[in-house]
Amino acid sequence: MDNATLAEIIDRAALQCRTTQQLSFSNVYSLDDAYDIQKQSIALRKERGEKLVGLKMGFTSEAKMRQMGVSDLIWGRLTDQMMYAGEMSMSKFIHPRAEPEICFLVSRDVEVEISADQAPEYVDSICAAIEIIDSRYENFKFSLEDVVADNCSSAGVILGEWQKFHGQEINNLNINLKINGEVIEEGTTANILGNPWKSFAAATRLAQKFEEPIKKGHIIMAGSATAAKFIAKDSSITVDVDGFESAEIKVTE
Ligand code: OOG
Ligand code: MG
């Protein structure tokens, strides 16, 4: 099947909240094809009126790579429809998992690839964040190409209160994921590529390579600091990061 057809299959699965077989089971396609499929599937979302709000990085921590058995950095696109606040319904998802992350708000257009040292000059604010991932593949199993084609399992983002960035240290902060008030995963922001600024820098490199410019006002999710956890209805999910307001969401039926 061609990339456009594969993009339609994965888009339809996401739209209808149901799983599909891994695309790689019946198709041979490269990582470049996978990013092309992702781009085309997002174009279908845009045709339905969704707006790009930023990018997410994935597999930026050892814990995530180990959990999913995939060891390359990946990136996906975030749209306005993926943003949740207050409450979210399980009916919007297939088999969602939550991840503890931090998120950057971009202060100016990024025209070139920048280094981790330069990254702070491009950040307006930072917050604690929950990412909801929801693979469109059966049993949440995939190859590297499959997960990239599936927009890196992106399904939801919940942001804590933005805190203006004025040079404060963001490395080595404790970060945890709580369900119903109980800590179920914990780590530090240093788990994110050794330093979350490296994740921001990697996002600018990939954005350049794939010609998806990062703009002022975009958000960049740095990637999960720990393994992800399945979530269920009638629960509350919280991410705490030292020095930041918590990100929180109630999960309803
Ligand atoms: C892919 C998405 C990984 C992260 O933060 O590492 C990711 C997946 O595990 O389904 O979002
Ligand atoms: Mg993530």
mmCIF file of C-alpha atoms and ligand atoms in Angstrom:
data_model
loop_
_atom_site.group_PDB
_atom_site.id
_atom_site.type_symbol
_atom_site.label_atom_id
_atom_site.label_comp_id
_atom_site.label_asym_id
_atom_site.label_seq_id
_atom_site.Cartn_x
_atom_site.Cartn_y
_atom_site.Cartn_z
ATOM 1 C CA MET A 1 0.000 0.000 0.000
ATOM 2 C CA ASP A 2 1.192 3.532 -0.605
ATOM 3 C CA ASN A 3 1.883 6.008 2.176
ATOM 4 C CA ALA A 4 -1.371 7.906 1.585
ATOM 5 C CA THR A 5 -3.408 4.736 2.097
ATOM 6 C CA LEU A 6 -1.473 3.830 5.246
ATOM 7 C CA ALA A 7 -2.010 7.385 6.548
ATOM 8 C CA GLU A 8 -5.751 6.954 6.029
ATOM 9 C CA ILE A 9 -5.776 3.626 7.879
ATOM 10 C CA ILE A 10 -3.980 5.034 10.911
ATOM 11 C CA ASP A 11 -6.028 8.244 10.866
ATOM 12 C CA ARG A 12 -9.290 6.324 10.754
ATOM 13 C CA ALA A 13 -8.247 4.120 13.671
ATOM 14 C CA ALA A 14 -7.445 7.233 15.738
ATOM 15 C CA LEU A 15 -10.673 8.950 14.742
ATOM 16 C CA GLN A 16 -12.830 5.922 15.523
ATOM 17 C CA CYS A 17 -10.910 4.989 18.690
ATOM 18 C CA ARG A 18 -10.167 1.451 17.668
ATOM 19 C CA THR A 19 -7.048 -0.579 17.132
ATOM 20 C CA THR A 20 -5.602 -1.644 13.833
ATOM 21 C CA GLN A 21 -3.003 -4.251 12.972
ATOM 22 C CA GLN A 22 0.583 -3.007 12.959
ATOM 23 C CA LEU A 23 1.137 -1.509 9.510
ATOM 24 C CA SER A 24 4.465 -3.355 9.276
ATOM 25 C CA PHE A 25 2.677 -6.740 9.428
ATOM 26 C CA SER A 26 1.510 -6.366 5.863
ATOM 27 C CA ASN A 27 3.691 -3.585 4.453
ATOM 28 C CA VAL A 28 7.396 -2.972 4.107
ATOM 29 C CA TYR A 29 8.196 0.668 4.718
ATOM 30 C CA SER A 30 11.190 2.699 5.848
ATOM 31 C CA LEU A 31 11.542 5.173 8.698
ATOM 32 C CA ASP A 32 11.386 8.000 6.142
ATOM 33 C CA ASP A 33 8.118 6.515 4.859
ATOM 34 C CA ALA A 34 6.884 6.351 8.462
ATOM 35 C CA TYR A 35 7.456 10.100 8.930
ATOM 36 C CA ASP A 36 5.745 10.721 5.595
ATOM 37 C CA ILE A 37 2.748 8.638 6.729
ATOM 38 C CA GLN A 38 2.667 10.630 9.989
ATOM 39 C CA LYS A 39 2.738 13.910 8.050
ATOM 40 C CA GLN A 40 -0.055 12.773 5.746
ATOM 41 C CA SER A 41 -2.193 11.539 8.638
ATOM 42 C CA ILE A 42 -1.808 14.912 10.365
ATOM 43 C CA ALA A 43 -2.764 16.603 7.087
ATOM 44 C CA LEU A 44 -6.057 14.667 7.282
ATOM 45 C CA ARG A 45 -6.602 16.032 10.806
ATOM 46 C CA LYS A 46 -5.865 19.543 9.534
ATOM 47 C CA GLU A 47 -8.441 19.074 6.783
ATOM 48 C CA ARG A 48 -10.952 18.435 9.568
ATOM 49 C CA GLY A 49 -9.978 21.759 11.163
ATOM 50 C CA GLU A 50 -7.355 20.732 13.725
ATOM 51 C CA LYS A 51 -4.436 23.120 14.245
ATOM 52 C CA LEU A 52 -0.816 22.225 14.913
ATOM 53 C CA VAL A 53 0.178 23.464 18.387
ATOM 54 C CA GLY A 54 3.626 21.947 18.706
ATOM 55 C CA LEU A 55 5.762 18.843 18.799
ATOM 56 C CA LYS A 56 6.456 15.994 21.169
ATOM 57 C CA MET A 57 9.620 14.056 21.674
ATOM 58 C CA GLY A 58 9.505 10.362 22.520
ATOM 59 C CA PHE A 59 11.845 7.703 23.849
ATOM 60 C CA THR A 60 14.004 10.367 25.451
ATOM 61 C CA SER A 61 14.393 8.253 28.605
ATOM 62 C CA GLU A 62 15.904 4.817 29.219
ATOM 63 C CA ALA A 63 12.767 3.809 31.118
ATOM 64 C CA LYS A 64 10.551 4.404 28.082
ATOM 65 C CA MET A 65 12.908 2.719 25.633
ATOM 66 C CA ARG A 66 13.065 -0.327 27.902
ATOM 67 C CA GLN A 67 9.312 -0.425 28.408
ATOM 68 C CA MET A 68 8.511 -0.339 24.697
ATOM 69 C CA GLY A 69 11.572 -2.197 23.365
ATOM 70 C CA VAL A 70 12.420 0.638 20.979
ATOM 71 C CA SER A 71 15.649 2.573 21.255
ATOM 72 C CA ASP A 72 15.567 5.541 18.880
ATOM 73 C CA LEU A 73 14.479 9.071 19.569
ATOM 74 C CA ILE A 74 11.153 9.792 17.850
ATOM 75 C CA TRP A 75 9.019 12.886 17.403
ATOM 76 C CA GLY A 76 5.382 13.554 16.667
ATOM 77 C CA ARG A 77 2.977 16.409 16.093
ATOM 78 C CA LEU A 78 0.488 17.842 18.579
ATOM 79 C CA THR A 79 -2.814 19.427 17.571
ATOM 80 C CA ASP A 80 -5.275 21.600 19.468
ATOM 81 C CA GLN A 81 -7.696 18.694 19.669
ATOM 82 C CA MET A 82 -5.251 16.771 21.844
ATOM 83 C CA MET A 83 -5.265 19.402 24.585
ATOM 84 C CA TYR A 84 -7.314 18.546 27.663
ATOM 85 C CA ALA A 85 -7.987 20.429 30.895
ATOM 86 C CA GLY A 86 -10.006 19.530 33.967
ATOM 87 C CA GLU A 87 -11.654 16.329 32.803
ATOM 88 C CA MET A 88 -11.328 13.894 29.972
ATOM 89 C CA SER A 89 -13.502 10.979 28.995
ATOM 90 C CA MET A 90 -12.171 7.449 28.496
ATOM 91 C CA SER A 91 -14.485 7.222 25.489
ATOM 92 C CA LYS A 92 -11.985 9.330 23.528
ATOM 93 C CA PHE A 93 -9.271 6.687 23.887
ATOM 94 C CA ILE A 94 -8.556 3.020 23.213
ATOM 95 C CA HIS A 95 -6.105 1.906 25.928
ATOM 96 C CA PRO A 96 -4.552 5.134 27.196
ATOM 97 C CA ARG A 97 -1.412 5.425 29.280
ATOM 98 C CA ALA A 98 -0.116 8.487 31.149
ATOM 99 C CA GLU A 99 3.436 9.807 31.227
ATOM 100 C CA PRO A 100 5.107 12.443 33.428
ATOM 101 C CA GLU A 101 6.745 15.135 31.311
ATOM 102 C CA ILE A 102 7.777 18.748 31.232
ATOM 103 C CA CYS A 103 6.710 21.077 28.456
ATOM 104 C CA PHE A 104 8.353 24.132 26.889
ATOM 105 C CA LEU A 105 6.561 27.174 25.448
ATOM 106 C CA VAL A 106 8.586 28.539 22.530
ATOM 107 C CA SER A 107 9.375 32.283 22.696
ATOM 108 C CA ARG A 108 10.428 32.872 19.096
ATOM 109 C CA ASP A 109 10.515 31.158 15.723
ATOM 110 C CA VAL A 110 13.307 28.622 15.472
ATOM 111 C CA GLU A 111 14.931 28.996 12.072
ATOM 112 C CA VAL A 112 17.918 26.709 12.557
ATOM 113 C CA GLU A 113 19.033 23.703 14.537
ATOM 114 C CA ILE A 114 20.082 24.933 17.962
ATOM 115 C CA SER A 115 22.215 23.392 20.692
ATOM 116 C CA ALA A 116 21.158 22.514 24.237
ATOM 117 C CA ASP A 117 23.222 25.521 25.420
ATOM 118 C CA GLN A 118 21.298 27.899 23.154
ATOM 119 C CA ALA A 119 17.899 26.345 23.862
ATOM 120 C CA PRO A 120 17.063 28.518 26.922
ATOM 121 C CA GLU A 121 17.085 31.602 24.662
ATOM 122 C CA TYR A 122 14.083 30.153 22.810
ATOM 123 C CA VAL A 123 11.901 29.349 25.798
ATOM 124 C CA ASP A 124 9.274 31.652 27.275
ATOM 125 C CA SER A 125 7.780 29.363 29.926
ATOM 126 C CA ILE A 126 7.936 25.825 31.259
ATOM 127 C CA CYS A 127 5.359 23.635 32.979
ATOM 128 C CA ALA A 128 4.736 20.177 34.373
ATOM 129 C CA ALA A 129 2.725 18.101 31.928
ATOM 130 C CA ILE A 130 0.905 14.824 31.512
ATOM 131 C CA GLU A 131 1.066 13.130 28.161
ATOM 132 C CA ILE A 132 -1.657 10.634 27.293
ATOM 133 C CA ILE A 133 -0.388 8.123 24.775
ATOM 134 C CA ASP A 134 -2.783 5.726 23.079
ATOM 135 C CA SER A 135 -1.242 3.494 20.458
ATOM 136 C CA ARG A 136 -3.593 2.708 17.636
ATOM 137 C CA TYR A 137 -2.034 -0.761 17.424
ATOM 138 C CA GLU A 138 -3.354 -3.936 19.009
ATOM 139 C CA ASN A 139 -1.877 -4.642 22.447
ATOM 140 C CA PHE A 140 0.068 -1.335 22.339
ATOM 141 C CA LYS A 141 2.801 -3.173 20.367
ATOM 142 C CA PHE A 142 4.745 -1.737 17.454
ATOM 143 C CA SER A 143 8.022 -1.430 15.570
ATOM 144 C CA LEU A 144 9.900 1.866 15.407
ATOM 145 C CA GLU A 145 8.365 2.576 11.982
ATOM 146 C CA ASP A 146 4.870 1.676 13.190
ATOM 147 C CA VAL A 147 4.952 4.020 16.176
ATOM 148 C CA VAL A 148 6.310 6.898 14.080
ATOM 149 C CA ALA A 149 3.578 6.389 11.460
ATOM 150 C CA ASP A 150 1.060 6.456 14.340
ATOM 151 C CA ASN A 151 2.239 9.950 15.322
ATOM 152 C CA CYS A 152 4.191 8.439 18.211
ATOM 153 C CA SER A 153 0.989 7.357 20.003
ATOM 154 C CA SER A 154 0.031 11.027 20.663
ATOM 155 C CA ALA A 155 -3.462 11.333 22.060
ATOM 156 C CA GLY A 156 -3.617 13.926 24.826
ATOM 157 C CA VAL A 157 -1.678 16.639 26.629
ATOM 158 C CA ILE A 158 -2.514 18.229 29.970
ATOM 159 C CA LEU A 159 -0.457 21.215 31.056
ATOM 160 C CA GLY A 160 0.171 22.540 34.550
ATOM 161 C CA GLU A 161 0.405 26.299 35.146
ATOM 162 C CA TRP A 162 3.069 27.893 32.930
ATOM 163 C CA GLN A 163 5.976 29.331 34.870
ATOM 164 C CA LYS A 164 7.976 32.098 33.175
ATOM 165 C CA PHE A 165 11.461 30.896 32.399
ATOM 166 C CA HIS A 166 14.147 33.203 33.746
ATOM 167 C CA GLY A 167 17.139 30.922 33.896
ATOM 168 C CA GLN A 168 16.003 28.618 36.688
ATOM 169 C CA GLU A 169 17.550 25.163 36.820
ATOM 170 C CA ILE A 170 15.345 22.516 35.246
ATOM 171 C CA ASN A 171 17.702 19.574 35.356
ATOM 172 C CA ASN A 172 17.673 17.015 38.157
ATOM 173 C CA LEU A 173 14.227 18.011 39.408
ATOM 174 C CA ASN A 174 12.126 15.280 40.978
ATOM 175 C CA ILE A 175 9.193 14.343 38.771
ATOM 176 C CA ASN A 176 6.460 11.842 39.510
ATOM 177 C CA LEU A 177 3.234 10.396 38.205
ATOM 178 C CA LYS A 178 0.373 9.866 40.644
ATOM 179 C CA ILE A 179 -2.874 8.009 40.229
ATOM 180 C CA ASN A 180 -5.522 8.841 42.824
ATOM 181 C CA GLY A 181 -2.887 10.595 44.895
ATOM 182 C CA GLU A 182 -0.520 7.640 45.019
ATOM 183 C CA VAL A 183 2.923 7.918 43.440
ATOM 184 C CA ILE A 184 3.242 5.119 40.898
ATOM 185 C CA GLU A 185 6.271 6.277 38.915
ATOM 186 C CA GLU A 186 9.077 8.600 39.908
ATOM 187 C CA GLY A 187 12.268 9.880 38.400
ATOM 188 C CA THR A 188 14.151 13.076 37.739
ATOM 189 C CA THR A 189 14.183 15.423 34.778
ATOM 190 C CA ALA A 190 17.782 14.257 34.217
ATOM 191 C CA ASN A 191 16.226 10.989 32.991
ATOM 192 C CA ILE A 192 15.249 12.963 29.864
ATOM 193 C CA LEU A 193 18.360 12.570 27.691
ATOM 194 C CA GLY A 194 20.511 13.489 30.703
ATOM 195 C CA ASN A 195 19.106 17.031 30.521
ATOM 196 C CA PRO A 196 15.728 18.188 29.134
ATOM 197 C CA TRP A 197 17.386 20.994 27.155
ATOM 198 C CA LYS A 198 18.853 18.253 24.973
ATOM 199 C CA SER A 199 15.326 17.183 24.126
ATOM 200 C CA PHE A 200 14.464 20.750 23.070
ATOM 201 C CA ALA A 201 17.643 20.851 20.942
ATOM 202 C CA ALA A 202 16.799 17.483 19.352
ATOM 203 C CA ALA A 203 13.323 18.796 18.520
ATOM 204 C CA THR A 204 14.881 21.726 16.638
ATOM 205 C CA ARG A 205 17.184 19.362 14.749
ATOM 206 C CA LEU A 206 14.314 17.107 13.696
ATOM 207 C CA ALA A 207 12.044 20.042 12.878
ATOM 208 C CA GLN A 208 14.693 21.343 10.491
ATOM 209 C CA LYS A 209 15.282 17.944 8.948
ATOM 210 C CA PHE A 210 11.588 17.273 8.359
ATOM 211 C CA GLU A 211 10.730 20.874 7.446
ATOM 212 C CA GLU A 212 8.158 21.313 10.197
ATOM 213 C CA PRO A 213 9.207 24.730 11.520
ATOM 214 C CA ILE A 214 8.926 25.375 15.253
ATOM 215 C CA LYS A 215 7.145 28.692 15.756
ATOM 216 C CA LYS A 216 6.734 31.184 18.550
ATOM 217 C CA GLY A 217 3.839 29.959 20.712
ATOM 218 C CA HIS A 218 4.366 26.281 19.924
ATOM 219 C CA ILE A 219 4.754 23.800 22.755
ATOM 220 C CA ILE A 220 7.400 21.104 22.932
ATOM 221 C CA MET A 221 6.855 18.054 25.114
ATOM 222 C CA ALA A 222 10.258 16.784 26.256
ATOM 223 C CA GLY A 223 9.339 13.105 26.616
ATOM 224 C CA SER A 224 8.502 10.911 29.548
ATOM 225 C CA ALA A 225 10.954 10.683 32.437
ATOM 226 C CA THR A 226 9.594 7.287 33.517
ATOM 227 C CA ALA A 227 7.688 4.308 32.136
ATOM 228 C CA ALA A 228 4.057 5.014 31.184
ATOM 229 C CA LYS A 229 1.079 3.657 33.153
ATOM 230 C CA PHE A 230 -2.341 2.534 31.969
ATOM 231 C CA ILE A 231 -5.162 4.718 33.232
ATOM 232 C CA ALA A 232 -8.823 3.956 33.905
ATOM 233 C CA LYS A 233 -12.127 5.789 34.374
ATOM 234 C CA ASP A 234 -12.972 7.340 37.740
ATOM 235 C CA SER A 235 -9.392 8.215 38.547
ATOM 236 C CA SER A 236 -7.322 11.344 38.845
ATOM 237 C CA ILE A 237 -3.903 11.641 37.264
ATOM 238 C CA THR A 238 -1.290 14.058 38.551
ATOM 239 C CA VAL A 239 2.240 14.948 37.524
ATOM 240 C CA ASP A 240 4.395 16.799 40.033
ATOM 241 C CA VAL A 241 7.678 18.445 39.156
ATOM 242 C CA ASP A 242 9.672 20.124 41.926
ATOM 243 C CA GLY A 243 9.197 23.887 41.798
ATOM 244 C CA PHE A 244 6.237 23.789 39.387
ATOM 245 C CA GLU A 245 2.459 23.688 39.722
ATOM 246 C CA SER A 246 1.174 20.153 39.244
ATOM 247 C CA ALA A 247 -0.581 19.056 36.073
ATOM 248 C CA GLU A 248 -3.820 17.267 36.822
ATOM 249 C CA ILE A 249 -6.729 15.601 35.035
ATOM 250 C CA LYS A 250 -9.829 13.693 36.115
ATOM 251 C CA VAL A 251 -10.676 10.694 34.005
ATOM 252 C CA THR A 252 -14.376 10.059 33.551
ATOM 253 C CA GLU A 253 -16.366 7.381 31.756
HETATM 254 C C1 OOG B 1 5.465 6.065 22.063
HETATM 255 C C2 OOG B 1 5.506 7.449 22.626
HETATM 256 C C3 OOG B 1 6.662 7.667 23.581
HETATM 257 C C4 OOG B 1 7.609 9.305 25.310
HETATM 258 O O1 OOG B 1 7.393 10.287 26.028
HETATM 259 O O2 OOG B 1 8.633 8.622 25.409
HETATM 260 C C5 OOG B 1 6.564 8.948 24.319
HETATM 261 C C6 OOG B 1 4.842 5.047 22.986
HETATM 262 O O3 OOG B 1 5.460 4.662 23.980
HETATM 263 O O4 OOG B 1 3.720 4.602 22.691
HETATM 264 O O5 OOG B 1 5.642 9.713 24.166
HETATM 265 MG MG MG B 2 5.484 11.164 25.785
#
